[in-house]
Structures are given as C-alpha cells and as structure tokens.
Amino acid sequence: MAEESKRLPPHRRNLVWITFQWILQGFFGIWLQYQSRHKERLPARGGGVLISNHQSFLDPLLIGLPLKRPISFMARDSLFRIPLLGALMRHTYVIPISRRSASSTSFRAAIENIENGNMVCIFPEGTRTDDGAVQRFKPGFLALIKRTDTGIYPIGIAGAFRAMPRGAYFLHPRAVRVVYGEPIPAETVKEYCERGAEKELLALTHERVIECQRQAENWLDPESQK
C-alpha cells in the first residue's frame, strides 16, 4: 500500500484514505453532526499550506474528511512506533516530527511534499485549545511558506473541543463545523516576505483563521451545544 501511495499523483487519494473517509463520514455525520463549508476554496491540484486552529486530536480527521485530495499532517515520530497506528499513519501521508532533535528532516520532508504538489496542514498554536478560542500563532510555519513560494489556506474548526476536550478519553456527541477560508495567494505571501513584513503576514494569517473559526462557531446550532 505504501508503494501504491508513492505511485499515485499527489492529488489522488489512496485506498486507505478513501476507506477511512467512507467510514468516518457516516460516524461523524451522526455522532458529531459534522458539516463543512467552502472546501472548493482549496485547489484541486498543486501544493499549498493549510493553516488551522487546533481544538482536539480529531482535527486532522475533520479537516481531511470532505476533501477529494489527501492532506499531509505532522505527528510525533514516537507514534510511528505503535504497530497498528504507525502503519496507518505511514499510509495516510503523515510526516513524522522528532521532539528530541532539530526538526530539519521534517522541515525538508514538508518542503518536498509541497514542491511535489501535495498540501501540508499545520497547527501554528502548537497545542490544543482549552476553551475553543484561537491562541497565539508560533511563527515557525513562515519559514516553510518562504521556502516553497506557496499560498496560505486558512481553516476554522468549531465544536471539536467540546466533542473531545483535553484529557477526555471518549468522544462526546457535540456538533462540529469546519470552514475553509479565503486563501492568501502566493503572490500576496511573496510581497509580504520581500518587504520583510513577516510579522504582518503572521497577523493576517491569524486573523483569517479566527474569522473562519468565528463563522464555524456561528454556524453551530446553539441547542446542540447544551
């Protein structure tokens, strides 16, 4: 199956990805009343960087669920040593990150993925939220943006921190919404970087994600959150 993934074009999902989408669409649709909007704002082909708020362990599944192309996420390399989980992650485009040493290998892998036409998703908050609000962004992802000359695709998730808050072992039946925001074009990103305005670009990206999250939160049925 790993060889199959390597042979497929970057915009094509492998069988493992498609199977999990099929299973989770039914389960999340019922248990989480899952819905998403504006997935058409993501390009059908070509590389890019998705930037999302981080509400729960479910976030990668929630982001990738409605899409017709695979997304690469990053995860601790220690998780790859868990037999079943590690095999699953290797077949679903996950990039390992080492927390014991410099992440240059992971950084190069992310660059290679984007340059080969894949999309990589990053959670710049660095950790899950405690209250659903979007936290301050760490600027590390800007180096990846600058190296790949790509656009930024903001995403907002709402409700996931209620469905699976930090410390929870079980998934609560709470409604979840995902909004894919208006992209920041590669030309705009390049203009910010060329004039040394990375802090402004960081602030703009943060604002776009907050707006997506606000739209997703407003979309939730208030009764479902009780």
PDB file of C-alpha atoms in Angstrom:
ATOM      1  CA  MET A   1       0.000   0.000   0.000  1.00  0.00           C
ATOM      2  CA  ALA A   2       2.882   2.380   0.705  1.00  0.00           C
ATOM      3  CA  GLU A   3       4.187   1.766  -2.807  1.00  0.00           C
ATOM      4  CA  GLU A   4       0.710   2.477  -4.151  1.00  0.00           C
ATOM      5  CA  SER A   5       0.751   5.871  -2.392  1.00  0.00           C
ATOM      6  CA  LYS A   6       4.110   6.715  -3.954  1.00  0.00           C
ATOM      7  CA  ARG A   7       2.861   5.866  -7.434  1.00  0.00           C
ATOM      8  CA  LEU A   8      -0.320   7.910  -7.171  1.00  0.00           C
ATOM      9  CA  PRO A   9      -0.286  11.573  -8.248  1.00  0.00           C
ATOM     10  CA  PRO A  10      -0.268  13.926  -5.221  1.00  0.00           C
ATOM     11  CA  HIS A  11      -3.895  14.932  -5.771  1.00  0.00           C
ATOM     12  CA  ARG A  12      -5.110  11.307  -5.732  1.00  0.00           C
ATOM     13  CA  ARG A  13      -6.186   9.558  -2.522  1.00  0.00           C
ATOM     14  CA  ASN A  14      -5.040   6.022  -1.805  1.00  0.00           C
ATOM     15  CA  LEU A  15      -7.367   3.204  -0.773  1.00  0.00           C
ATOM     16  CA  VAL A  16      -6.675   3.608   2.959  1.00  0.00           C
ATOM     17  CA  TRP A  17      -7.585   7.305   2.849  1.00  0.00           C
ATOM     18  CA  ILE A  18     -10.770   6.661   0.872  1.00  0.00           C
ATOM     19  CA  THR A  19     -11.817   3.812   3.181  1.00  0.00           C
ATOM     20  CA  PHE A  20     -11.385   5.928   6.308  1.00  0.00           C
ATOM     21  CA  GLN A  21     -13.309   8.787   4.719  1.00  0.00           C
ATOM     22  CA  TRP A  22     -16.174   6.439   3.917  1.00  0.00           C
ATOM     23  CA  ILE A  23     -16.302   5.087   7.484  1.00  0.00           C
ATOM     24  CA  LEU A  24     -15.887   8.417   9.268  1.00  0.00           C
ATOM     25  CA  GLN A  25     -18.329  10.348   7.097  1.00  0.00           C
ATOM     26  CA  GLY A  26     -21.120   8.160   8.407  1.00  0.00           C
ATOM     27  CA  PHE A  27     -19.951   8.096  12.020  1.00  0.00           C
ATOM     28  CA  PHE A  28     -19.068  11.789  12.321  1.00  0.00           C
ATOM     29  CA  GLY A  29     -22.177  12.753  10.396  1.00  0.00           C
ATOM     30  CA  ILE A  30     -24.356  11.071  13.026  1.00  0.00           C
ATOM     31  CA  TRP A  31     -22.355  11.447  16.261  1.00  0.00           C
ATOM     32  CA  LEU A  32     -20.909  14.923  15.630  1.00  0.00           C
ATOM     33  CA  GLN A  33     -23.493  16.263  13.162  1.00  0.00           C
ATOM     34  CA  TYR A  34     -20.390  17.062  11.110  1.00  0.00           C
ATOM     35  CA  GLN A  35     -20.664  19.644   8.328  1.00  0.00           C
ATOM     36  CA  SER A  36     -18.180  21.735   6.364  1.00  0.00           C
ATOM     37  CA  ARG A  37     -18.294  24.729   4.049  1.00  0.00           C
ATOM     38  CA  HIS A  38     -16.255  26.107   1.154  1.00  0.00           C
ATOM     39  CA  LYS A  39     -13.968  23.151   0.511  1.00  0.00           C
ATOM     40  CA  GLU A  40     -13.964  24.350  -3.105  1.00  0.00           C
ATOM     41  CA  ARG A  41     -11.584  27.109  -1.977  1.00  0.00           C
ATOM     42  CA  LEU A  42      -8.798  24.534  -1.894  1.00  0.00           C
ATOM     43  CA  PRO A  43      -7.168  23.866  -5.276  1.00  0.00           C
ATOM     44  CA  ALA A  44      -7.842  20.517  -6.914  1.00  0.00           C
ATOM     45  CA  ARG A  45      -4.133  20.182  -7.693  1.00  0.00           C
ATOM     46  CA  GLY A  46      -0.847  21.759  -6.695  1.00  0.00           C
ATOM     47  CA  GLY A  47       0.977  22.318  -3.421  1.00  0.00           C
ATOM     48  CA  GLY A  48      -0.051  24.578  -0.580  1.00  0.00           C
ATOM     49  CA  VAL A  49      -0.004  25.113   3.168  1.00  0.00           C
ATOM     50  CA  LEU A  50      -3.194  24.795   5.191  1.00  0.00           C
ATOM     51  CA  ILE A  51      -3.235  26.706   8.489  1.00  0.00           C
ATOM     52  CA  SER A  52      -5.840  25.713  11.071  1.00  0.00           C
ATOM     53  CA  ASN A  53      -6.770  26.320  14.672  1.00  0.00           C
ATOM     54  CA  HIS A  54      -6.245  23.305  16.950  1.00  0.00           C
ATOM     55  CA  GLN A  55      -9.164  22.139  19.082  1.00  0.00           C
ATOM     56  CA  SER A  56      -8.706  18.382  19.529  1.00  0.00           C
ATOM     57  CA  PHE A  57      -6.998  15.197  18.395  1.00  0.00           C
ATOM     58  CA  LEU A  58      -9.824  14.917  15.867  1.00  0.00           C
ATOM     59  CA  ASP A  59      -8.726  17.953  13.865  1.00  0.00           C
ATOM     60  CA  PRO A  60      -6.746  16.164  11.103  1.00  0.00           C
ATOM     61  CA  LEU A  61      -9.696  13.837  10.511  1.00  0.00           C
ATOM     62  CA  LEU A  62     -12.172  16.712  10.493  1.00  0.00           C
ATOM     63  CA  ILE A  63     -10.104  18.716   8.004  1.00  0.00           C
ATOM     64  CA  GLY A  64      -9.439  15.857   5.603  1.00  0.00           C
ATOM     65  CA  LEU A  65     -12.885  14.265   5.808  1.00  0.00           C
ATOM     66  CA  PRO A  66     -14.734  16.077   2.973  1.00  0.00           C
ATOM     67  CA  LEU A  67     -11.790  16.574   0.618  1.00  0.00           C
ATOM     68  CA  LYS A  68     -11.213  14.783  -2.668  1.00  0.00           C
ATOM     69  CA  ARG A  69      -7.439  15.006  -2.305  1.00  0.00           C
ATOM     70  CA  PRO A  70      -5.145  13.869   0.528  1.00  0.00           C
ATOM     71  CA  ILE A  71      -3.570  16.225   3.063  1.00  0.00           C
ATOM     72  CA  SER A  72      -0.259  15.668   4.862  1.00  0.00           C
ATOM     73  CA  PHE A  73      -0.210  16.343   8.602  1.00  0.00           C
ATOM     74  CA  MET A  74       2.674  16.214  11.066  1.00  0.00           C
ATOM     75  CA  ALA A  75       2.848  13.966  14.131  1.00  0.00           C
ATOM     76  CA  ARG A  76       5.380  12.879  16.771  1.00  0.00           C
ATOM     77  CA  ASP A  77       7.734  10.224  15.443  1.00  0.00           C
ATOM     78  CA  SER A  78       7.128   8.135  18.590  1.00  0.00           C
ATOM     79  CA  LEU A  79       3.588   7.468  17.369  1.00  0.00           C
ATOM     80  CA  PHE A  80       5.006   5.696  14.319  1.00  0.00           C
ATOM     81  CA  ARG A  81       6.455   3.022  16.614  1.00  0.00           C
ATOM     82  CA  ILE A  82       2.987   1.923  17.739  1.00  0.00           C
ATOM     83  CA  PRO A  83       2.380  -1.103  15.455  1.00  0.00           C
ATOM     84  CA  LEU A  84      -1.133  -0.541  14.084  1.00  0.00           C
ATOM     85  CA  LEU A  85      -1.169   3.245  14.410  1.00  0.00           C
ATOM     86  CA  GLY A  86       2.274   3.596  12.842  1.00  0.00           C
ATOM     87  CA  ALA A  87       1.268   1.544   9.809  1.00  0.00           C
ATOM     88  CA  LEU A  88      -1.891   3.594   9.420  1.00  0.00           C
ATOM     89  CA  MET A  89      -0.002   6.890   9.620  1.00  0.00           C
ATOM     90  CA  ARG A  90       2.520   5.777   7.023  1.00  0.00           C
ATOM     91  CA  HIS A  91      -0.346   5.052   4.628  1.00  0.00           C
ATOM     92  CA  THR A  92      -2.126   8.363   5.242  1.00  0.00           C
ATOM     93  CA  TYR A  93       0.617  10.822   4.302  1.00  0.00           C
ATOM     94  CA  VAL A  94       1.655  11.772   7.871  1.00  0.00           C
ATOM     95  CA  ILE A  95       5.086  13.426   8.271  1.00  0.00           C
ATOM     96  CA  PRO A  96       6.987  12.376  11.449  1.00  0.00           C
ATOM     97  CA  ILE A  97       8.409  15.068  13.737  1.00  0.00           C
ATOM     98  CA  SER A  98      11.198  14.427  16.243  1.00  0.00           C
ATOM     99  CA  ARG A  99      10.969  16.382  19.504  1.00  0.00           C
ATOM    100  CA  ARG A 100      14.360  15.137  20.678  1.00  0.00           C
ATOM    101  CA  SER A 101      16.415  16.859  17.992  1.00  0.00           C
ATOM    102  CA  ALA A 102      16.224  19.587  15.389  1.00  0.00           C
ATOM    103  CA  SER A 103      13.289  19.118  13.042  1.00  0.00           C
ATOM    104  CA  SER A 104      15.297  19.741   9.874  1.00  0.00           C
ATOM    105  CA  THR A 105      14.345  16.322   8.489  1.00  0.00           C
ATOM    106  CA  SER A 106      10.644  17.029   8.999  1.00  0.00           C
ATOM    107  CA  PHE A 107      11.079  20.502   7.518  1.00  0.00           C
ATOM    108  CA  ARG A 108      12.730  19.087   4.401  1.00  0.00           C
ATOM    109  CA  ALA A 109      10.017  16.435   4.121  1.00  0.00           C
ATOM    110  CA  ALA A 110       7.319  19.113   4.273  1.00  0.00           C
ATOM    111  CA  ILE A 111       9.101  21.185   1.610  1.00  0.00           C
ATOM    112  CA  GLU A 112       9.445  18.138  -0.618  1.00  0.00           C
ATOM    113  CA  ASN A 113       5.756  17.319  -0.186  1.00  0.00           C
ATOM    114  CA  ILE A 114       4.690  20.821  -1.207  1.00  0.00           C
ATOM    115  CA  GLU A 115       7.115  21.040  -4.133  1.00  0.00           C
ATOM    116  CA  ASN A 116       5.788  17.688  -5.371  1.00  0.00           C
ATOM    117  CA  GLY A 117       2.257  19.083  -5.438  1.00  0.00           C
ATOM    118  CA  ASN A 118       0.975  17.955  -2.024  1.00  0.00           C
ATOM    119  CA  MET A 119      -0.822  20.052   0.561  1.00  0.00           C
ATOM    120  CA  VAL A 120       0.543  20.177   4.113  1.00  0.00           C
ATOM    121  CA  CYS A 121      -1.548  21.230   7.120  1.00  0.00           C
ATOM    122  CA  ILE A 122      -0.010  22.951  10.152  1.00  0.00           C
ATOM    123  CA  PHE A 123      -1.454  23.929  13.545  1.00  0.00           C
ATOM    124  CA  PRO A 124       0.633  27.014  14.490  1.00  0.00           C
ATOM    125  CA  GLU A 125      -0.813  27.259  18.002  1.00  0.00           C
ATOM    126  CA  GLY A 126       1.393  24.282  18.819  1.00  0.00           C
ATOM    127  CA  THR A 127      -1.109  22.761  21.233  1.00  0.00           C
ATOM    128  CA  ARG A 128      -4.835  22.234  21.622  1.00  0.00           C
ATOM    129  CA  THR A 129      -7.059  24.987  22.966  1.00  0.00           C
ATOM    130  CA  ASP A 130      -8.596  24.816  26.438  1.00  0.00           C
ATOM    131  CA  ASP A 131     -11.615  26.992  25.700  1.00  0.00           C
ATOM    132  CA  GLY A 132     -12.174  26.904  21.938  1.00  0.00           C
ATOM    133  CA  ALA A 133     -10.542  30.283  21.288  1.00  0.00           C
ATOM    134  CA  VAL A 134      -7.731  30.595  18.743  1.00  0.00           C
ATOM    135  CA  GLN A 135      -4.443  31.023  20.608  1.00  0.00           C
ATOM    136  CA  ARG A 136      -1.351  32.957  19.549  1.00  0.00           C
ATOM    137  CA  PHE A 137       0.454  31.549  16.489  1.00  0.00           C
ATOM    138  CA  LYS A 138       4.069  30.441  16.575  1.00  0.00           C
ATOM    139  CA  PRO A 139       5.911  31.844  13.527  1.00  0.00           C
ATOM    140  CA  GLY A 140       7.780  28.672  12.530  1.00  0.00           C
ATOM    141  CA  PHE A 141       5.496  27.881   9.599  1.00  0.00           C
ATOM    142  CA  LEU A 142       6.555  31.114   7.862  1.00  0.00           C
ATOM    143  CA  ALA A 143       9.938  29.558   7.029  1.00  0.00           C
ATOM    144  CA  LEU A 144       8.103  26.797   5.178  1.00  0.00           C
ATOM    145  CA  ILE A 145       5.975  29.340   3.328  1.00  0.00           C
ATOM    146  CA  LYS A 146       9.031  31.347   2.260  1.00  0.00           C
ATOM    147  CA  ARG A 147      10.903  28.275   1.020  1.00  0.00           C
ATOM    148  CA  THR A 148       8.049  26.985  -1.117  1.00  0.00           C
ATOM    149  CA  ASP A 149       6.506  30.183  -2.562  1.00  0.00           C
ATOM    150  CA  THR A 150       3.044  28.849  -1.873  1.00  0.00           C
ATOM    151  CA  GLY A 151      -0.297  30.269  -0.856  1.00  0.00           C
ATOM    152  CA  ILE A 152      -1.855  30.001   2.597  1.00  0.00           C
ATOM    153  CA  TYR A 153      -5.231  28.295   3.060  1.00  0.00           C
ATOM    154  CA  PRO A 154      -6.870  29.200   6.410  1.00  0.00           C
ATOM    155  CA  ILE A 155      -9.256  26.806   8.142  1.00  0.00           C
ATOM    156  CA  GLY A 156     -11.512  27.252  11.164  1.00  0.00           C
ATOM    157  CA  ILE A 157     -12.830  24.425  13.348  1.00  0.00           C
ATOM    158  CA  ALA A 158     -15.606  24.880  15.920  1.00  0.00           C
ATOM    159  CA  GLY A 159     -17.126  22.427  18.376  1.00  0.00           C
ATOM    160  CA  ALA A 160     -14.326  19.853  18.372  1.00  0.00           C
ATOM    161  CA  PHE A 161     -13.009  20.968  21.767  1.00  0.00           C
ATOM    162  CA  ARG A 162     -16.466  20.211  23.198  1.00  0.00           C
ATOM    163  CA  ALA A 163     -16.628  16.851  21.450  1.00  0.00           C
ATOM    164  CA  MET A 164     -13.195  15.794  22.685  1.00  0.00           C
ATOM    165  CA  PRO A 165     -11.685  18.255  25.170  1.00  0.00           C
ATOM    166  CA  ARG A 166      -8.171  17.916  26.537  1.00  0.00           C
ATOM    167  CA  GLY A 167      -7.938  14.955  28.900  1.00  0.00           C
ATOM    168  CA  ALA A 168     -11.051  13.264  27.513  1.00  0.00           C
ATOM    169  CA  TYR A 169     -10.950   9.565  26.651  1.00  0.00           C
ATOM    170  CA  PHE A 170     -14.330   9.391  24.978  1.00  0.00           C
ATOM    171  CA  LEU A 171     -15.945  11.275  22.121  1.00  0.00           C
ATOM    172  CA  HIS A 172     -18.931  13.342  23.251  1.00  0.00           C
ATOM    173  CA  PRO A 173     -21.907  13.847  20.901  1.00  0.00           C
ATOM    174  CA  ARG A 174     -21.387  17.542  20.154  1.00  0.00           C
ATOM    175  CA  ALA A 175     -21.843  19.267  16.808  1.00  0.00           C
ATOM    176  CA  VAL A 176     -18.716  20.153  14.834  1.00  0.00           C
ATOM    177  CA  ARG A 177     -18.288  22.554  11.931  1.00  0.00           C
ATOM    178  CA  VAL A 178     -15.324  23.247   9.629  1.00  0.00           C
ATOM    179  CA  VAL A 179     -14.970  26.318   7.399  1.00  0.00           C
ATOM    180  CA  TYR A 180     -12.318  26.568   4.672  1.00  0.00           C
ATOM    181  CA  GLY A 181     -11.463  30.243   4.314  1.00  0.00           C
ATOM    182  CA  GLU A 182     -10.458  32.554   1.507  1.00  0.00           C
ATOM    183  CA  PRO A 183      -6.833  31.761   0.607  1.00  0.00           C
ATOM    184  CA  ILE A 184      -3.972  34.210   0.854  1.00  0.00           C
ATOM    185  CA  PRO A 185      -2.493  33.943  -2.673  1.00  0.00           C
ATOM    186  CA  ALA A 186       1.149  33.055  -3.223  1.00  0.00           C
ATOM    187  CA  GLU A 187       1.710  36.470  -4.814  1.00  0.00           C
ATOM    188  CA  THR A 188       0.483  38.218  -1.667  1.00  0.00           C
ATOM    189  CA  VAL A 189       2.627  35.999   0.556  1.00  0.00           C
ATOM    190  CA  LYS A 190       5.670  36.758  -1.592  1.00  0.00           C
ATOM    191  CA  GLU A 191       5.010  40.501  -1.419  1.00  0.00           C
ATOM    192  CA  TYR A 192       4.904  40.413   2.394  1.00  0.00           C
ATOM    193  CA  CYS A 193       8.114  38.390   2.580  1.00  0.00           C
ATOM    194  CA  GLU A 194      10.024  40.519   0.058  1.00  0.00           C
ATOM    195  CA  ARG A 195       9.450  43.668   2.113  1.00  0.00           C
ATOM    196  CA  GLY A 196      10.340  41.927   5.372  1.00  0.00           C
ATOM    197  CA  ALA A 197       6.796  42.047   6.736  1.00  0.00           C
ATOM    198  CA  GLU A 198       6.653  38.506   8.117  1.00  0.00           C
ATOM    199  CA  LYS A 199       5.073  39.717  11.368  1.00  0.00           C
ATOM    200  CA  GLU A 200       2.281  41.335   9.375  1.00  0.00           C
ATOM    201  CA  LEU A 201       1.791  38.120   7.397  1.00  0.00           C
ATOM    202  CA  LEU A 202       1.628  36.158  10.647  1.00  0.00           C
ATOM    203  CA  ALA A 203      -1.014  38.569  11.971  1.00  0.00           C
ATOM    204  CA  LEU A 204      -3.010  38.369   8.727  1.00  0.00           C
ATOM    205  CA  THR A 205      -2.979  34.564   8.785  1.00  0.00           C
ATOM    206  CA  HIS A 206      -4.059  34.570  12.429  1.00  0.00           C
ATOM    207  CA  GLU A 207      -6.923  36.947  11.627  1.00  0.00           C
ATOM    208  CA  ARG A 208      -8.087  34.779   8.713  1.00  0.00           C
ATOM    209  CA  VAL A 209      -8.158  31.649  10.877  1.00  0.00           C
ATOM    210  CA  ILE A 210     -10.039  33.496  13.638  1.00  0.00           C
ATOM    211  CA  GLU A 211     -12.602  34.645  11.062  1.00  0.00           C
ATOM    212  CA  CYS A 212     -13.041  31.070   9.786  1.00  0.00           C
ATOM    213  CA  GLN A 213     -13.444  29.799  13.346  1.00  0.00           C
ATOM    214  CA  ARG A 214     -15.984  32.547  14.076  1.00  0.00           C
ATOM    215  CA  GLN A 215     -18.008  31.575  11.010  1.00  0.00           C
ATOM    216  CA  ALA A 216     -17.890  27.927  12.051  1.00  0.00           C
ATOM    217  CA  GLU A 217     -18.961  28.779  15.617  1.00  0.00           C
ATOM    218  CA  ASN A 218     -21.848  30.956  14.399  1.00  0.00           C
ATOM    219  CA  TRP A 219     -22.969  28.110  12.159  1.00  0.00           C
ATOM    220  CA  LEU A 220     -23.404  25.743  15.093  1.00  0.00           C
ATOM    221  CA  ASP A 221     -26.888  25.089  16.360  1.00  0.00           C
ATOM    222  CA  PRO A 222     -26.942  26.552  19.909  1.00  0.00           C
ATOM    223  CA  GLU A 223     -29.224  23.752  21.084  1.00  0.00           C
ATOM    224  CA  SER A 224     -26.671  21.104  20.097  1.00  0.00           C
ATOM    225  CA  GLN A 225     -24.051  22.585  22.431  1.00  0.00           C
ATOM    226  CA  LYS A 226     -26.054  22.187  25.638  1.00  0.00           C
TER     227      LYS A 226
END
